[in-house]
Each structure stands twice: as structure tokens, then as C-alpha cells.
mmCIF file of C-alpha atoms and ligand atoms in Angstrom:
data_model
loop_
_atom_site.group_PDB
_atom_site.id
_atom_site.type_symbol
_atom_site.label_atom_id
_atom_site.label_comp_id
_atom_site.label_asym_id
_atom_site.label_seq_id
_atom_site.Cartn_x
_atom_site.Cartn_y
_atom_site.Cartn_z
ATOM 1 C CA MET A 1 -76.744 76.360 65.810
ATOM 2 C CA ARG A 2 -78.543 74.300 63.183
ATOM 3 C CA GLU A 3 -78.859 75.732 59.686
ATOM 4 C CA ILE A 4 -82.084 75.379 57.699
ATOM 5 C CA SER A 5 -82.201 76.821 54.200
ATOM 6 C CA ALA A 6 -84.929 79.245 53.201
ATOM 7 C CA SER A 7 -85.432 77.201 50.026
ATOM 8 C CA SER A 8 -86.269 74.050 52.032
ATOM 9 C CA VAL A 9 -88.939 76.077 53.895
ATOM 10 C CA THR A 10 -90.364 77.232 50.540
ATOM 11 C CA ASP A 11 -90.449 73.656 49.205
ATOM 12 C CA LYS A 12 -92.157 72.334 52.346
ATOM 13 C CA VAL A 13 -94.790 75.089 52.446
ATOM 14 C CA ARG A 14 -95.534 74.579 48.738
ATOM 15 C CA GLU A 15 -96.074 70.843 49.248
ATOM 16 C CA MET A 16 -98.184 71.380 52.384
ATOM 17 C CA CYS A 17 -100.503 73.943 50.741
ATOM 18 C CA ILE A 18 -101.307 71.457 47.992
ATOM 19 C CA GLU A 19 -101.746 68.442 50.292
ATOM 20 C CA ALA A 20 -103.853 70.340 52.839
ATOM 21 C CA ASN A 21 -106.317 71.342 50.134
ATOM 22 C CA ILE A 22 -106.670 67.838 48.715
ATOM 23 C CA ILE A 23 -106.596 65.478 51.701
ATOM 24 C CA LEU A 24 -108.593 66.142 54.853
ATOM 25 C CA PRO A 25 -106.683 65.371 58.061
ATOM 26 C CA LYS A 26 -107.456 61.960 59.589
ATOM 27 C CA ASP A 27 -109.092 63.365 62.720
ATOM 28 C CA ILE A 28 -111.650 65.341 60.675
ATOM 29 C CA SER A 29 -112.335 62.569 58.211
ATOM 30 C CA ASN A 30 -112.774 60.034 61.051
ATOM 31 C CA ARG A 31 -115.180 62.364 62.895
ATOM 32 C CA ILE A 32 -117.304 62.822 59.755
ATOM 33 C CA HIS A 33 -117.473 59.032 59.275
ATOM 34 C CA GLU A 34 -118.379 58.561 62.938
ATOM 35 C CA CYS A 35 -121.139 61.203 62.725
ATOM 36 C CA TYR A 36 -122.445 59.546 59.551
ATOM 37 C CA LYS A 37 -122.859 56.259 61.445
ATOM 38 C CA ASN A 38 -124.587 57.922 64.411
ATOM 39 C CA GLU A 39 -126.826 60.442 62.629
ATOM 40 C CA PRO A 40 -130.485 59.331 62.865
ATOM 41 C CA TRP A 41 -132.055 62.080 60.679
ATOM 42 C CA ALA A 42 -132.163 60.832 57.077
ATOM 43 C CA PRO A 43 -131.495 64.131 55.226
ATOM 44 C CA ALA A 44 -128.547 64.787 57.574
ATOM 45 C CA LYS A 45 -127.160 61.288 57.092
ATOM 46 C CA ASP A 46 -127.512 61.628 53.337
ATOM 47 C CA THR A 47 -125.661 64.973 53.441
ATOM 48 C CA LEU A 48 -122.823 63.522 55.519
ATOM 49 C CA GLY A 49 -122.614 60.688 52.964
ATOM 50 C CA LYS A 50 -122.179 63.279 50.206
ATOM 51 C CA LEU A 51 -119.446 65.055 52.172
ATOM 52 C CA ILE A 52 -117.637 61.717 52.524
ATOM 53 C CA GLU A 53 -118.044 61.045 48.796
ATOM 54 C CA ASN A 54 -116.702 64.547 48.058
ATOM 55 C CA MET A 55 -113.615 64.078 50.232
ATOM 56 C CA ASP A 56 -112.931 60.663 48.680
ATOM 57 C CA ILE A 57 -113.185 62.050 45.132
ATOM 58 C CA ALA A 58 -110.891 64.956 46.035
ATOM 59 C CA ARG A 59 -108.247 62.606 47.448
ATOM 60 C CA ASP A 60 -108.446 60.083 44.570
ATOM 61 C CA ALA A 61 -108.501 62.670 41.774
ATOM 62 C CA SER A 62 -106.071 65.113 43.452
ATOM 63 C CA LEU A 63 -108.633 67.886 43.402
ATOM 64 C CA PRO A 64 -109.362 70.503 46.079
ATOM 65 C CA ILE A 65 -111.977 69.395 48.625
ATOM 66 C CA CYS A 66 -113.651 72.801 48.280
ATOM 67 C CA GLN A 67 -113.571 75.598 45.712
ATOM 68 C CA ASP A 68 -112.604 77.989 48.515
ATOM 69 C CA THR A 69 -108.996 76.958 48.994
ATOM 70 C CA GLY A 70 -108.608 79.613 51.645
ATOM 71 C CA MET A 71 -106.210 82.247 52.831
ATOM 72 C CA ALA A 72 -103.016 80.497 53.921
ATOM 73 C CA TRP A 73 -102.696 80.653 57.711
ATOM 74 C CA ILE A 74 -99.188 79.559 58.622
ATOM 75 C CA TYR A 75 -97.888 78.962 62.109
ATOM 76 C CA ILE A 76 -94.147 78.590 62.650
ATOM 77 C CA GLU A 77 -92.517 77.306 65.811
ATOM 78 C CA ILE A 78 -88.853 78.110 65.391
ATOM 79 C CA GLY A 79 -86.236 76.642 67.693
ATOM 80 C CA GLN A 80 -83.939 79.261 69.207
ATOM 81 C CA GLU A 81 -80.984 77.257 67.908
ATOM 82 C CA VAL A 82 -82.119 77.472 64.282
ATOM 83 C CA HIS A 83 -80.438 79.754 61.775
ATOM 84 C CA ILE A 84 -82.237 80.335 58.471
ATOM 85 C CA THR A 85 -79.766 80.568 55.610
ATOM 86 C CA GLY A 86 -80.022 81.864 52.055
ATOM 87 C CA GLY A 87 -82.966 84.194 52.495
ATOM 88 C CA ASP A 88 -85.686 85.711 54.602
ATOM 89 C CA LEU A 89 -87.965 83.286 56.500
ATOM 90 C CA CYS A 90 -91.226 85.132 55.872
ATOM 91 C CA GLU A 91 -90.454 85.661 52.189
ATOM 92 C CA ALA A 92 -89.606 81.940 51.925
ATOM 93 C CA ILE A 93 -93.054 81.116 53.336
ATOM 94 C CA HIS A 94 -94.861 83.522 51.000
ATOM 95 C CA GLU A 95 -92.961 82.003 48.063
ATOM 96 C CA GLY A 96 -94.036 78.502 49.159
ATOM 97 C CA VAL A 97 -97.664 79.645 49.222
ATOM 98 C CA ARG A 98 -97.252 81.338 45.836
ATOM 99 C CA ARG A 99 -95.863 78.157 44.256
ATOM 100 C CA GLY A 100 -98.272 75.809 46.020
ATOM 101 C CA TYR A 101 -101.351 77.702 44.885
ATOM 102 C CA ALA A 102 -100.005 78.001 41.320
ATOM 103 C CA ASP A 103 -98.768 74.406 40.939
ATOM 104 C CA GLY A 104 -101.822 72.920 42.712
ATOM 105 C CA PHE A 105 -104.250 74.993 40.578
ATOM 106 C CA LEU A 106 -105.811 76.286 43.791
ATOM 107 C CA ARG A 107 -108.128 79.299 43.783
ATOM 108 C CA LYS A 108 -106.444 82.601 44.503
ATOM 109 C CA SER A 109 -108.567 84.246 47.184
ATOM 110 C CA VAL A 110 -106.499 87.127 48.578
ATOM 111 C CA VAL A 111 -107.032 90.846 47.905
ATOM 112 C CA ALA A 112 -104.136 93.254 48.389
ATOM 113 C CA ASP A 113 -106.147 95.844 50.269
ATOM 114 C CA PRO A 114 -109.259 95.157 52.384
ATOM 115 C CA LEU A 115 -111.211 98.082 50.899
ATOM 116 C CA ARG A 116 -109.860 98.513 47.361
ATOM 117 C CA ARG A 117 -110.010 94.732 46.839
ATOM 118 C CA LYS A 118 -107.699 93.940 43.942
ATOM 119 C CA ASN A 119 -106.785 90.248 43.904
ATOM 120 C CA THR A 120 -103.051 89.704 44.367
ATOM 121 C CA GLY A 121 -103.317 86.865 41.850
ATOM 122 C CA ASP A 122 -101.108 84.381 43.713
ATOM 123 C CA ASN A 123 -102.854 83.920 47.085
ATOM 124 C CA THR A 124 -100.145 85.842 48.914
ATOM 125 C CA PRO A 125 -99.493 87.211 51.391
ATOM 126 C CA ALA A 126 -100.015 84.398 53.874
ATOM 127 C CA VAL A 127 -100.962 85.198 57.453
ATOM 128 C CA ILE A 128 -97.872 84.151 59.397
ATOM 129 C CA THR A 129 -97.534 83.721 63.150
ATOM 130 C CA THR A 130 -94.202 82.725 64.715
ATOM 131 C CA ASP A 131 -93.316 81.502 68.172
ATOM 132 C CA ILE A 132 -89.749 81.021 69.367
ATOM 133 C CA VAL A 133 -89.368 77.678 71.162
ATOM 134 C CA PRO A 134 -86.450 75.744 72.666
ATOM 135 C CA GLY A 135 -84.445 73.404 70.412
ATOM 136 C CA ASP A 136 -83.122 73.227 66.865
ATOM 137 C CA LYS A 137 -86.219 72.328 64.862
ATOM 138 C CA LEU A 138 -88.630 74.344 62.778
ATOM 139 C CA THR A 139 -92.263 73.207 62.853
ATOM 140 C CA VAL A 140 -94.687 74.443 60.236
ATOM 141 C CA THR A 141 -98.488 74.266 60.499
ATOM 142 C CA VAL A 142 -100.486 75.152 57.397
ATOM 143 C CA GLY A 143 -104.198 75.790 57.747
ATOM 144 C CA PRO A 144 -105.841 77.150 54.586
ATOM 145 C CA LYS A 145 -108.824 79.077 55.963
ATOM 146 C CA GLY A 146 -112.088 79.489 54.074
ATOM 147 C CA PHE A 147 -114.020 82.642 54.860
ATOM 148 C CA GLY A 148 -117.557 81.210 54.835
ATOM 149 C CA SER A 149 -116.664 80.011 58.311
ATOM 150 C CA GLU A 150 -114.101 82.697 59.229
ATOM 151 C CA ASN A 151 -116.812 85.345 58.746
ATOM 152 C CA MET A 152 -119.003 83.649 61.368
ATOM 153 C CA SER A 153 -116.358 84.003 64.095
ATOM 154 C CA ARG A 154 -116.778 86.426 67.030
ATOM 155 C CA LEU A 155 -114.744 88.041 69.794
ATOM 156 C CA VAL A 156 -115.924 89.688 73.014
ATOM 157 C CA MET A 157 -114.210 91.409 75.960
ATOM 158 C CA PHE A 158 -116.419 90.327 78.861
ATOM 159 C CA PRO A 159 -116.167 91.676 82.401
ATOM 160 C CA PRO A 160 -114.945 88.867 84.716
ATOM 161 C CA ALA A 161 -118.404 88.632 86.341
ATOM 162 C CA LYS A 162 -119.747 87.002 83.160
ATOM 163 C CA GLY A 163 -117.849 83.923 84.306
ATOM 164 C CA GLU A 164 -118.164 80.380 83.015
ATOM 165 C CA LYS A 165 -121.842 80.726 82.122
ATOM 166 C CA GLY A 166 -121.206 83.853 80.060
ATOM 167 C CA VAL A 167 -118.425 82.127 78.119
ATOM 168 C CA LYS A 168 -120.470 79.002 77.407
ATOM 169 C CA ASP A 169 -123.559 80.967 76.332
ATOM 170 C CA PHE A 170 -121.415 83.110 73.995
ATOM 171 C CA VAL A 171 -120.026 80.002 72.273
ATOM 172 C CA VAL A 172 -123.471 78.455 71.797
ATOM 173 C CA GLU A 173 -124.956 81.788 70.653
ATOM 174 C CA THR A 174 -122.142 82.139 68.089
ATOM 175 C CA ALA A 175 -122.958 78.712 66.629
ATOM 176 C CA GLN A 176 -126.649 79.630 66.603
ATOM 177 C CA ILE A 177 -126.058 82.925 64.759
ATOM 178 C CA ALA A 178 -123.775 81.139 62.289
ATOM 179 C CA GLY A 179 -126.510 78.626 61.418
ATOM 180 C CA PRO A 180 -125.868 77.003 58.024
ATOM 181 C CA ASN A 181 -123.493 79.767 56.787
ATOM 182 C CA PRO A 182 -120.162 78.152 57.780
ATOM 183 C CA CYS A 183 -120.912 74.874 55.898
ATOM 184 C CA PRO A 184 -121.549 72.627 58.930
ATOM 185 C CA PRO A 185 -120.685 70.299 60.515
ATOM 186 C CA ILE A 186 -118.299 72.829 62.002
ATOM 187 C CA VAL A 187 -115.271 72.753 64.266
ATOM 188 C CA ILE A 188 -115.305 75.419 66.982
ATOM 189 C CA GLY A 189 -112.043 76.866 68.270
ATOM 190 C CA VAL A 190 -112.481 78.783 71.515
ATOM 191 C CA GLY A 191 -109.879 81.103 73.041
ATOM 192 C CA ILE A 192 -110.320 82.313 76.617
ATOM 193 C CA GLY A 193 -107.978 84.792 78.334
ATOM 194 C CA GLY A 194 -104.909 86.801 77.351
ATOM 195 C CA THR A 195 -105.444 90.175 75.658
ATOM 196 C CA PHE A 196 -107.617 91.334 72.731
ATOM 197 C CA ASP A 197 -105.093 90.107 70.142
ATOM 198 C CA ARG A 198 -103.941 86.981 71.993
ATOM 199 C CA VAL A 199 -107.435 85.576 72.474
ATOM 200 C CA ALA A 200 -108.055 85.486 68.718
ATOM 201 C CA LEU A 201 -104.798 83.596 68.236
ATOM 202 C CA LEU A 202 -105.780 81.135 70.971
ATOM 203 C CA ALA A 203 -109.043 80.425 69.152
ATOM 204 C CA LYS A 204 -107.167 79.874 65.880
ATOM 205 C CA LYS A 205 -104.659 77.562 67.557
ATOM 206 C CA ALA A 206 -107.579 75.656 69.107
ATOM 207 C CA LEU A 207 -108.979 75.114 65.605
ATOM 208 C CA MET A 208 -105.671 73.731 64.378
ATOM 209 C CA ARG A 209 -105.453 71.232 67.235
ATOM 210 C CA SER A 210 -106.522 67.701 66.337
ATOM 211 C CA THR A 211 -110.143 67.037 67.262
ATOM 212 C CA ASP A 212 -108.863 63.783 68.831
ATOM 213 C CA ALA A 213 -106.938 65.758 71.457
ATOM 214 C CA ARG A 214 -108.906 67.099 74.415
ATOM 215 C CA ASN A 215 -107.754 69.992 76.601
ATOM 216 C CA PRO A 216 -105.377 68.464 79.192
ATOM 217 C CA ASP A 217 -107.162 70.321 82.042
ATOM 218 C CA LYS A 218 -110.283 68.301 83.005
ATOM 219 C CA TYR A 219 -112.201 71.489 83.835
ATOM 220 C CA TYR A 220 -111.835 72.560 80.192
ATOM 221 C CA SER A 221 -112.162 69.117 78.593
ATOM 222 C CA ASP A 222 -115.513 68.764 80.424
ATOM 223 C CA MET A 223 -116.471 72.186 79.066
ATOM 224 C CA GLU A 224 -115.523 71.069 75.530
ATOM 225 C CA ALA A 225 -117.787 68.024 75.871
ATOM 226 C CA GLU A 226 -120.671 70.051 77.313
ATOM 227 C CA LEU A 227 -120.432 72.712 74.607
ATOM 228 C CA LEU A 228 -120.323 70.100 71.851
ATOM 229 C CA GLU A 229 -123.513 68.590 73.212
ATOM 230 C CA ARG A 230 -125.222 71.983 73.504
ATOM 231 C CA VAL A 231 -124.207 73.061 69.988
ATOM 232 C CA ASN A 232 -125.388 69.764 68.529
ATOM 233 C CA ALA A 233 -128.733 70.217 70.304
ATOM 234 C CA ILE A 234 -129.344 73.406 68.252
ATOM 235 C CA GLY A 235 -130.297 71.196 65.317
ATOM 236 C CA VAL A 236 -128.693 73.139 62.432
ATOM 237 C CA GLY A 237 -127.225 69.887 61.120
ATOM 238 C CA PRO A 238 -124.951 69.136 58.141
ATOM 239 C CA GLN A 239 -125.219 71.985 55.623
ATOM 240 C CA GLY A 240 -128.248 73.253 57.575
ATOM 241 C CA PHE A 241 -130.555 70.293 56.809
ATOM 242 C CA GLY A 242 -131.254 69.562 60.498
ATOM 243 C CA GLY A 243 -130.158 66.623 62.605
ATOM 244 C CA LYS A 244 -127.798 66.205 65.489
ATOM 245 C CA THR A 245 -124.479 66.806 63.709
ATOM 246 C CA THR A 246 -123.934 70.571 63.799
ATOM 247 C CA ALA A 247 -120.386 70.415 65.184
ATOM 248 C CA LEU A 248 -117.604 67.837 64.994
ATOM 249 C CA ALA A 249 -115.704 69.186 67.982
ATOM 250 C CA VAL A 250 -115.206 72.117 70.346
ATOM 251 C CA ASN A 251 -111.548 72.798 71.196
ATOM 252 C CA ILE A 252 -110.643 75.271 73.935
ATOM 253 C CA GLU A 253 -107.273 76.994 74.522
ATOM 254 C CA THR A 254 -106.659 79.343 77.444
ATOM 255 C CA TYR A 255 -104.084 81.848 78.709
ATOM 256 C CA PRO A 256 -103.779 83.887 81.928
ATOM 257 C CA THR A 257 -105.521 87.252 81.736
ATOM 258 C CA HIS A 258 -105.910 90.606 83.534
ATOM 259 C CA ILE A 259 -107.911 90.883 86.781
ATOM 260 C CA ALA A 260 -110.348 93.244 85.056
ATOM 261 C CA GLY A 261 -111.143 91.212 81.961
ATOM 262 C CA LEU A 262 -112.389 88.002 80.411
ATOM 263 C CA PRO A 263 -111.609 87.961 76.663
ATOM 264 C CA VAL A 264 -113.361 85.245 74.644
ATOM 265 C CA ALA A 265 -112.944 84.440 70.941
ATOM 266 C CA VAL A 266 -114.814 81.859 68.913
ATOM 267 C CA ASN A 267 -113.219 80.913 65.599
ATOM 268 C CA ILE A 268 -115.374 78.699 63.422
ATOM 269 C CA ASN A 269 -114.192 76.284 60.770
ATOM 270 C CA CYS A 270 -116.273 74.265 58.332
ATOM 271 C CA HIS A 271 -116.365 70.525 57.602
ATOM 272 C CA VAL A 272 -113.274 71.232 55.450
ATOM 273 C CA THR A 273 -111.112 71.928 58.501
ATOM 274 C CA ARG A 274 -107.670 71.768 56.940
ATOM 275 C CA HIS A 275 -104.576 71.545 59.092
ATOM 276 C CA ILE A 276 -101.264 69.930 58.337
ATOM 277 C CA LYS A 277 -98.034 69.970 60.338
ATOM 278 C CA ALA A 278 -94.421 69.149 59.468
ATOM 279 C CA THR A 279 -91.075 69.491 61.167
ATOM 280 C CA LEU A 280 -87.826 70.462 59.451
HETATM 281 S S1 SF4 B 301 -116.746 77.520 54.609
HETATM 282 FE FE1 SF4 B 301 -115.464 75.715 54.159
HETATM 283 S S2 SF4 B 301 -116.755 74.302 52.977
HETATM 284 FE FE2 SF4 B 301 -117.751 76.322 52.998
HETATM 285 S S3 SF4 B 301 -117.060 77.268 51.082
HETATM 286 FE FE3 SF4 B 301 -115.632 77.940 52.697
HETATM 287 S S4 SF4 B 301 -113.958 76.440 52.691
HETATM 288 FE FE4 SF4 B 301 -115.652 75.555 51.535
#
């Protein structure tokens, strides 16, 4: 059994919340640069140039890339041979978020109750998902999630007869309905299969996967490529100014499902698709 202290989890989460909000991950920044080079429509190219300038300023001046520094989505893969010492794992994570958002001067965007809406003042609680995995490591993924894009996400429980066409059309329709609202160019995380709750998690995990990594199943990596092309043909463009760069990537994650169902979830992220991973 390997021991990991709750305080080291707090320290790591604190550091990751700050870094994630200041420095865009390499895969996203590279995709934006690549789209800038290939975008033929002048207003779109100009907009992508401004997004690049914005991310460079944020990194150099240690400022948040966007004013919406998000609700902290935290994914923990905990090895079954890990023992957390000196405190409660979830409380250690919340404390890391609390300190990160205070020390990084990041906007506090969480309300304690969804209807009575009083700000908690410290960006907690985080949304925490844990998976138990083999081994003696603890892997933390931090993805601060802005709600301009989260609000544009959709979930549907299709009958199986809707099939591949139904899934693809739902993804494209979701991007169309979203239009300029999620601050494009967007990243689209698609979950297919599982149950009502699992499919939403699949879509979120798809969003947190590097846009450089394609689905290992060729059937789905071909679908990712086709959907990216179809979404980019909509013509929403960067920040809604038209052009061919509406999406940076479409990532699909799947899970077995029931004979009577075909759950599909589409989770949208903006050009500030923050994800950072570390292993303790
Ligand atoms: S959707 Fe993204 S870019 Fe737009 S305000 Fe929210 S975090 Fe910022």
C-alpha cells in the first residue's frame, strides 16, 4: 500500500487550478495556430489572431485566459493500492480549489444552491469524479469549465433505430443550435452508450482528451473526422464571424449500452478548452 498525503493532493490541485487558467494546453494552442494558418476568410483569420494574442498575453503576464475561470471539474483515477493519509480525499480536493482560486485571483463562479443562487465565494465545491484503477498512483485531471459552452451541451436517449445517422445529425444539430454562444472555435466531446448518467460523463471525458489523440477504433476515428468536417461546414466561424473554423476537434468516447437504448451526449467546450493532468 502506498501512502499519499491529503495535503499533497491539496497542493497539487491548487497549482493545477492556477496553471490551467493561465496556460492553454499545447494541443489546443497548436490547433488554434494551425487553424489560423489555414483559415481563408479574413475576419475569421483576424479573430483567430486575436485569440492567439490573448493566450500569449495571459501566459506572459500570468493572467487568466478568460474572465470565466470556470467551475472546477476534477477527475481522479486512484490506484487500488493507494492509501490517503491525514485527511479526506474529497475535502483535500475542495481545499486545493479554494486555495487555487484565491491565490490565483481567479473569478469565483459557483453558487451554493441552483435556485437560491448565493455565491459560495471560493469557487467550491468542485465537481469530482473518481475511478478506481489498478496500481499505486493517483492521477488528477483538472478541467475548469466555463458555462457559456457548458450551457450549449445536450443529451438525448435515442431508440436504437436512430443508429449512426441519428447520432451524427444530433452532434451537428447541437453545434448549429449553439452557434456563436459557446465562444467558438469549439471542441466537441461526444459520449455514446452506457446509461443516462454515464453518457454525460463519457462526453466530458472526451472533452478532456487531447485533441491530438483520435479514438483508437477506426470506425469512431473516421466518425470524428467526418463530424469535424460537417461542423466546420456550418460556417459559424471563430466567435461567430463566419469562416471554416467552427470546431477544433470532435472527440468521441463510447461504452456498451442496453439493447433498448442509444444514449448520446454532446458536451461543448470553447476555444479556452482547459485540461491539465498530473500524477502523484
Ligand atoms: S465559453 Fe469559454 S471563452 Fe466563452 S466566456 Fe466561457 S470560458 Fe470564456
